[in-house]
XYZ file of C-alpha atoms in Angstrom:
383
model
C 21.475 -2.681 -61.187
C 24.613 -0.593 -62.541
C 28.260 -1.656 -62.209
C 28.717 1.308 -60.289
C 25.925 0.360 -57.797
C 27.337 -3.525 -57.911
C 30.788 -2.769 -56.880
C 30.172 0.223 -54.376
C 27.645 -2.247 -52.806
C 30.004 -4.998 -52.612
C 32.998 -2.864 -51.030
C 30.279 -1.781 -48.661
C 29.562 -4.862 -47.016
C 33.130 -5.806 -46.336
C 33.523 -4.026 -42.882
C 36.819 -2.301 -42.767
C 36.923 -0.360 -39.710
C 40.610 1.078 -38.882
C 41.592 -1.184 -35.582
C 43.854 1.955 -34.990
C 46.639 -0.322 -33.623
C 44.338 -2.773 -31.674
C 44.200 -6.159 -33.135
C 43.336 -7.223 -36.780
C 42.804 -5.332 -39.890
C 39.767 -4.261 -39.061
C 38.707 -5.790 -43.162
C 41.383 -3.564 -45.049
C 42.641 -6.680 -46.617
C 40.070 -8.381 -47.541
C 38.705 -5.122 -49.568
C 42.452 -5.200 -51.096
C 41.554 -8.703 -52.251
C 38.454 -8.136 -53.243
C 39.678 -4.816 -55.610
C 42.613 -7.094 -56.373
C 40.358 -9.445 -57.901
C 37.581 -7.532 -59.725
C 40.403 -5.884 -61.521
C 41.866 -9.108 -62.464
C 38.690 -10.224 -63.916
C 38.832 -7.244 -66.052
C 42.207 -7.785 -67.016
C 44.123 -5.688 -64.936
C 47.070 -6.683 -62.812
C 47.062 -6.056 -58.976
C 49.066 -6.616 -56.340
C 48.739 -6.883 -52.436
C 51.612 -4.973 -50.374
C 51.582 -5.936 -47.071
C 52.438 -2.475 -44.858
C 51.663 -3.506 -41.572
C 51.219 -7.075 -40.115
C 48.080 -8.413 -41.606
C 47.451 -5.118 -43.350
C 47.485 -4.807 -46.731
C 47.489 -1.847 -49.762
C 45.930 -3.149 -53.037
C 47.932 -1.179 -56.110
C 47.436 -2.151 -60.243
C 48.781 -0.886 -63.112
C 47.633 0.126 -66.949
C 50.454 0.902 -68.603
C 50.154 3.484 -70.725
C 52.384 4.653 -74.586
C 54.936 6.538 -71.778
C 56.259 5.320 -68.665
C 55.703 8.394 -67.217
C 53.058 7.366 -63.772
C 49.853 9.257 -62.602
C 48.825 7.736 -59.383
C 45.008 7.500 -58.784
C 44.622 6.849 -54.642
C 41.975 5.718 -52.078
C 41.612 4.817 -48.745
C 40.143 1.227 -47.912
C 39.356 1.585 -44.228
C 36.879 3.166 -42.625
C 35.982 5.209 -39.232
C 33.667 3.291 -36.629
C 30.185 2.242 -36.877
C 28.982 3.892 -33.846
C 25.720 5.809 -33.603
C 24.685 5.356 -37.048
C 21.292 4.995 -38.286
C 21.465 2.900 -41.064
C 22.695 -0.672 -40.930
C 26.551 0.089 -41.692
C 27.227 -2.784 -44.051
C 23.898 -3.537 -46.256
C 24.427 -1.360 -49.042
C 21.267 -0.441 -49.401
C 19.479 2.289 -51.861
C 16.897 4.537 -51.230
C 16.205 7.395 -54.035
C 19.663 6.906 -56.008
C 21.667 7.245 -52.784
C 23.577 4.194 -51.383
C 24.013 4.501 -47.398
C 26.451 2.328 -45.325
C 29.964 3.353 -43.519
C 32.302 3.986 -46.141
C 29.814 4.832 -48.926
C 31.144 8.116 -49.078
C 34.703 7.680 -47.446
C 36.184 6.673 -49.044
C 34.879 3.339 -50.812
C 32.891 5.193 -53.660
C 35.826 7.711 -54.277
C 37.582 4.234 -54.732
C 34.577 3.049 -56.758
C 34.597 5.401 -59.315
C 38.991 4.960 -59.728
C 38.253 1.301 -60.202
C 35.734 1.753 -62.944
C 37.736 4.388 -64.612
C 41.194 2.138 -64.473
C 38.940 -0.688 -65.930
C 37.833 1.493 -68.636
C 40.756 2.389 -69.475
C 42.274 -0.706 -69.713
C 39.709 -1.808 -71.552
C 40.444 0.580 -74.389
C 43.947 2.408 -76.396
C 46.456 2.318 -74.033
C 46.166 6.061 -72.340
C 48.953 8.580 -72.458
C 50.806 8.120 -69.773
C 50.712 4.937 -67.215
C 48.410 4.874 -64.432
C 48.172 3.153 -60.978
C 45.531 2.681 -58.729
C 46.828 2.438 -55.046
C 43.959 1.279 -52.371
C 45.737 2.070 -48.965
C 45.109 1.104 -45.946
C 45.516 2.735 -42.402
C 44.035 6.945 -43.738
C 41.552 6.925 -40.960
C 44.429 6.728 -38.077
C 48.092 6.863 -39.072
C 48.283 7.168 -42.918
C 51.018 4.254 -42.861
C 49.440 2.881 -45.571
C 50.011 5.966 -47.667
C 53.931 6.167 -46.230
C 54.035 2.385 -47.727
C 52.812 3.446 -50.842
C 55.527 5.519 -51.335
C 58.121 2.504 -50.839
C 55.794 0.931 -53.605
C 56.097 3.782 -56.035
C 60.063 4.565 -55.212
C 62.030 5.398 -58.057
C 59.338 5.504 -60.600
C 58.579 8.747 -62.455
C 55.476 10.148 -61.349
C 53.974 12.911 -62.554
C 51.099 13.610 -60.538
C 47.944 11.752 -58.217
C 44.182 11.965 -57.458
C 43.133 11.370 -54.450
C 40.216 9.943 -53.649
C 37.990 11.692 -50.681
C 34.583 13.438 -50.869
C 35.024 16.635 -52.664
C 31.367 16.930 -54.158
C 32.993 16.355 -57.543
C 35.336 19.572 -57.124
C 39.184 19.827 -57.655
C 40.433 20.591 -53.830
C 44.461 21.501 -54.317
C 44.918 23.041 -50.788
C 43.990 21.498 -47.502
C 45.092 22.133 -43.755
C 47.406 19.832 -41.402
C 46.954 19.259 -38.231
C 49.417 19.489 -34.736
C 47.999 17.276 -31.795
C 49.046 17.541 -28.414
C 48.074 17.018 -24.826
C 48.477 19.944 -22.443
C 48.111 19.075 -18.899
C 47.930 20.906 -15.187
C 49.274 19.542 -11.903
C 47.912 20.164 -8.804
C 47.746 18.071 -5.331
C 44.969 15.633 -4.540
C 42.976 15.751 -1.423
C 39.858 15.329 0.197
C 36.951 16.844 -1.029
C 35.741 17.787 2.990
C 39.410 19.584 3.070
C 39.582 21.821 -0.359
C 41.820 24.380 1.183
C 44.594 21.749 1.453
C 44.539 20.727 -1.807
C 44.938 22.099 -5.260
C 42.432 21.605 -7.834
C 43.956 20.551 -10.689
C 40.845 21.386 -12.932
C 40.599 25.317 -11.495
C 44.128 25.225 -12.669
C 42.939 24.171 -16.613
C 40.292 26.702 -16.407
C 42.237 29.315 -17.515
C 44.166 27.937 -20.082
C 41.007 26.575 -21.770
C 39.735 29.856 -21.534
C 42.943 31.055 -23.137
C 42.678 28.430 -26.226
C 38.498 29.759 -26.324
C 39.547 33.181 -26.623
C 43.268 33.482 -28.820
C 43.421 32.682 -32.371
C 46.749 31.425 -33.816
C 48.594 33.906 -34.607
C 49.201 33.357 -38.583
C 47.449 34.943 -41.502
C 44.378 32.819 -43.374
C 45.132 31.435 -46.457
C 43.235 32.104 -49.342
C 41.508 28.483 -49.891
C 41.579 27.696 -46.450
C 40.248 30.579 -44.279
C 42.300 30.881 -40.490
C 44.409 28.822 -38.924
C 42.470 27.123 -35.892
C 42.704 25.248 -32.250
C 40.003 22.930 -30.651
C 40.072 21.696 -27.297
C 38.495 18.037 -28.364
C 39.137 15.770 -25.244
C 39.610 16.327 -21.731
C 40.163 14.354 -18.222
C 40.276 15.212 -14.635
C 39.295 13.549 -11.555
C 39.083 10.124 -10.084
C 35.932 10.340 -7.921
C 32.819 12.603 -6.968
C 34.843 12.945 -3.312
C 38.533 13.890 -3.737
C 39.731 17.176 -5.298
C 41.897 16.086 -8.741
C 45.752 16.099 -8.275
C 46.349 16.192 -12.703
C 44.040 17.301 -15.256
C 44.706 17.420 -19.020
C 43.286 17.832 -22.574
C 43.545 17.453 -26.413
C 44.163 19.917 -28.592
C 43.905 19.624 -32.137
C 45.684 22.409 -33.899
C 44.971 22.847 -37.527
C 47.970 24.298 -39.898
C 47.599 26.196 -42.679
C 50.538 25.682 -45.767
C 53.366 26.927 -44.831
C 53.389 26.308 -41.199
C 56.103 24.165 -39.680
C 54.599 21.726 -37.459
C 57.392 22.058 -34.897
C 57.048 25.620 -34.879
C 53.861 25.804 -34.419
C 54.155 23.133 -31.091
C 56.832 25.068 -29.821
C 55.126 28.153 -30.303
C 51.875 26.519 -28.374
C 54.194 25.105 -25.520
C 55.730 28.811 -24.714
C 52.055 30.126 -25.040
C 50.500 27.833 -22.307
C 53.312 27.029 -20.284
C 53.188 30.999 -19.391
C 49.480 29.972 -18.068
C 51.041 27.223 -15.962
C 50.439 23.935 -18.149
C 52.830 21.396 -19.416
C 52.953 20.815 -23.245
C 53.213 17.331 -24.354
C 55.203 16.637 -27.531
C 52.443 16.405 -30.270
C 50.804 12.625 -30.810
C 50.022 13.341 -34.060
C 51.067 15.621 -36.975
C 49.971 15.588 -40.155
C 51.169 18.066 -43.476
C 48.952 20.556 -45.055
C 48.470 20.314 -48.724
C 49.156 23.005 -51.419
C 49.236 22.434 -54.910
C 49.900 24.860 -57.522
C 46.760 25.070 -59.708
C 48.953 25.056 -62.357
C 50.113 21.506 -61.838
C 49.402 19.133 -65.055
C 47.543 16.659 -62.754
C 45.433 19.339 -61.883
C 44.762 21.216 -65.045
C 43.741 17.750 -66.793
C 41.120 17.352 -64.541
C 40.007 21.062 -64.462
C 39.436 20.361 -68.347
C 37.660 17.054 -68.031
C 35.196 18.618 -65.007
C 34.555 21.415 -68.073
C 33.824 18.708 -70.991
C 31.229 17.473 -68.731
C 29.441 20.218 -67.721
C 30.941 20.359 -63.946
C 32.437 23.757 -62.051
C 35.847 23.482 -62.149
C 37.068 26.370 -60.219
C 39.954 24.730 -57.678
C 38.645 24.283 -53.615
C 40.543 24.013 -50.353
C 39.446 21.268 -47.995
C 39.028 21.473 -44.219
C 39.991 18.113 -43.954
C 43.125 16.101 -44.008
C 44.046 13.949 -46.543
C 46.624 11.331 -48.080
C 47.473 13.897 -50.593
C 49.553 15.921 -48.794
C 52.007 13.251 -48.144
C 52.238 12.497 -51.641
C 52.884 15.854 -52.018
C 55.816 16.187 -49.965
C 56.901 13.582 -51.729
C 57.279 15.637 -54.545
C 54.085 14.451 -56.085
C 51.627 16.816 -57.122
C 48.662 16.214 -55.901
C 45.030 16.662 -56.300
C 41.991 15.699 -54.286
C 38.559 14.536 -55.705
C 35.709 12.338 -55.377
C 31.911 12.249 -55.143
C 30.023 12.415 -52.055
C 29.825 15.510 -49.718
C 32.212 15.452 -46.607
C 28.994 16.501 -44.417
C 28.318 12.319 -45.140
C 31.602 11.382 -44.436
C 31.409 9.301 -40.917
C 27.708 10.412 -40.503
C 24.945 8.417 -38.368
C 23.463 8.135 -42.187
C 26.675 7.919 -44.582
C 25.479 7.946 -47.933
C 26.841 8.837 -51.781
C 24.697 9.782 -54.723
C 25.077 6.546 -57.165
C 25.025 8.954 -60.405
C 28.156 10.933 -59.099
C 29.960 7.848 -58.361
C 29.429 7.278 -62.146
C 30.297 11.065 -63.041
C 33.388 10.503 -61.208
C 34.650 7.783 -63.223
C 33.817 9.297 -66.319
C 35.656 12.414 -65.082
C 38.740 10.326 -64.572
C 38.491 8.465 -67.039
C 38.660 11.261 -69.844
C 41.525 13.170 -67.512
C 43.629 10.188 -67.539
C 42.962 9.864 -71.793
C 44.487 13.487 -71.707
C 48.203 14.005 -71.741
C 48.349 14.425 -67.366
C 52.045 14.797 -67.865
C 54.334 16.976 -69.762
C 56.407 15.355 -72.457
C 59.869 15.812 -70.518
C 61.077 15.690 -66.867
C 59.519 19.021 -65.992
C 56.568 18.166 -63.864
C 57.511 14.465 -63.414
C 58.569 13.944 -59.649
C 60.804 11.107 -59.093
C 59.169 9.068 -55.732
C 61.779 8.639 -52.939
């Protein structure tokens, strides 16, 4: 059995599911011990951060011939276990693919940075000094991310991977995201008696049609494609007999760079309140990403994809990731991992053992380049 198959197996089995504020951890900490200690065995010092009560971010250091810091991050939690067709915390391989919830989101993104920091640090001391940061809380609220940032204050860093399922491509550029209920009011009544009521559904009808039908108004990007908006949730009614008094839904609103998340709510709220809904003030927002391809951080890995034989054309992502809050940070950032996100919270989550071991070896020889320049241009100070 390979290393890479060892440790992505182990970090499988530890459930971590995101309790998304409920009770627990959900298993983030005990995959921050776990990391903690297989780097300790290999020489490497780690240390657990507690961000939330009981939850934990893992983070080690190699120090490198400069103090100079490029951060290599990944996510230790996990989306539910629901629905799946494998059994979510085996591990198990079938035809060089290892399947289990987290396989491929993010635990062997995190795989292949822990074999890369141990290789380096079992070898010269690399140009510049690298952490590994294992955070927890990506899969709800990216607190552990925001804690990371504490970590890292004041220290000069140049630039960070970021873990995520990329299919071994360098993504620089991914959307944000603007969520916020919108809800109608009507007056309840008896189902017998429709005519005195007012059907707070009929009422949604038409602005759901409206979200169906109307793009956002803002010109595509040229990683990302258009701007978009999903109706993803909606509720009305309290029983097969009585016309609904309040109806609302979810919509998930995804930014392009550039946007201003408050813009773009206000913008929505004006829009459908001329339809008759209320606008709730958004539950969750979330940065887009855009990285010049120019960035060091970038470029070094761009070279190392080419050594080994990899495209290394830059990507946008559709998804969101803990990159862009790095990068507003003032941390360039780039995103990049094996695994495909089509397997990313699937029924059958799965990653491809041999790119697990390309990405490492990827890293590894990016991280032996100089990722930084040799003064302050390019090196953001955290905080």
């Amino acid at each position: 059995m390979s290393e890479a198959e060892t440790l992505l197996r182990a970090l499988v089995r530890i459930p971590s599911v995101n309790p998304r504020d409920g009770a627990g951890d959900g298993g983030e900490t005990q995959v921050a011990e776990y990391v903690r200690d297989w780097l300790e065995r290999r020489g490497v010092a780690a240390t657990l951060y507690e961000v939330l009560p009981g939850r934990h971010n893992v983070v080690a250091v190699v120090p490198g011939r400069r103090a100079e810091t490029v951060a290599l991050v990944s996510h230790l939690d996990t989306v539910e276990t629901y629905g799946m067709t494998v059994e979510p915390y085996d591990g198990q391989v079938r035809d060089g693919r290892l399947y289990g919830r987290g396989a491929c989101d993010a635990k062997g993104p995190l795989a292949a940075f822990l074999l890369a920091l141990a290789a380096l640090a079992a070898g010269k001391p690399p140009p510049r000094t690298v952490v590994l940061a294992g955070v927890c809380d990506e899969e709800h609220a990216y607190r552990g991310v925001l804690g990371l940032l504490e970590t890292l204050a004041g220290l000069p860093v140049a630039g960070a991977v970021v873990g995520e399922p990329t299919d071994l491509v360098p993504a620089i550029a991914h959307k944000g995201v603007v969520r916020y209920t919108v809800r109608t009011t009507g007056r309840a009544g008896h189902s017998s008696r429709p005519a005195e009521a007012v059907n707070a559904i009929t009422l949604m009808a038409p602005v759901l049609a409206h979200l169906a039908a109307t793009a956002p108004a803002v010109a595509p990007h040229p990683l990302l494609g258009p701007a978009t908006r999903s109706v993803t949730r909606i509720r009305g009614g309290t029983g097969p007999n009585t016309i609904p008094g309040s109806c609302e839904a979810d919509i998930d609103r995804r930014t392009l760079p550039g946007e201003d998340p408050d813009a773009v709510w206000d913008a929505d709220r004006a829009e459908l309140a001329a339809l008759g809904a209320q606008v709730d003030p958004p539950f969750t927002v979330d940065p887009a990403l855009d990285t010049p391809g120019d960035a060091t951080v970038v470029t070094a890995l761009c070279r190392a994809l080419d050594g080994h034989g990899r495209p290394c054309e830059v990507r946008g992502m559709p998804f969101g990731t803990d990159a862009s809050k790095l990068a507003r940070a003032g941390i360039p950032s780039v995103v990049f991992g094996p695994g495909s996100v089509t397997d990313a919270h699937a029924a059958a989550e799965s990653v491809a053992l041999a790119d697990v071991e390309l990405a490492a070896l990827v890293v590894e020889t990016a991280l032996r380049e100089a990722t930084a320049g040799s003064g302050p241009e390019g090196v953001g100070r955290c905080g």
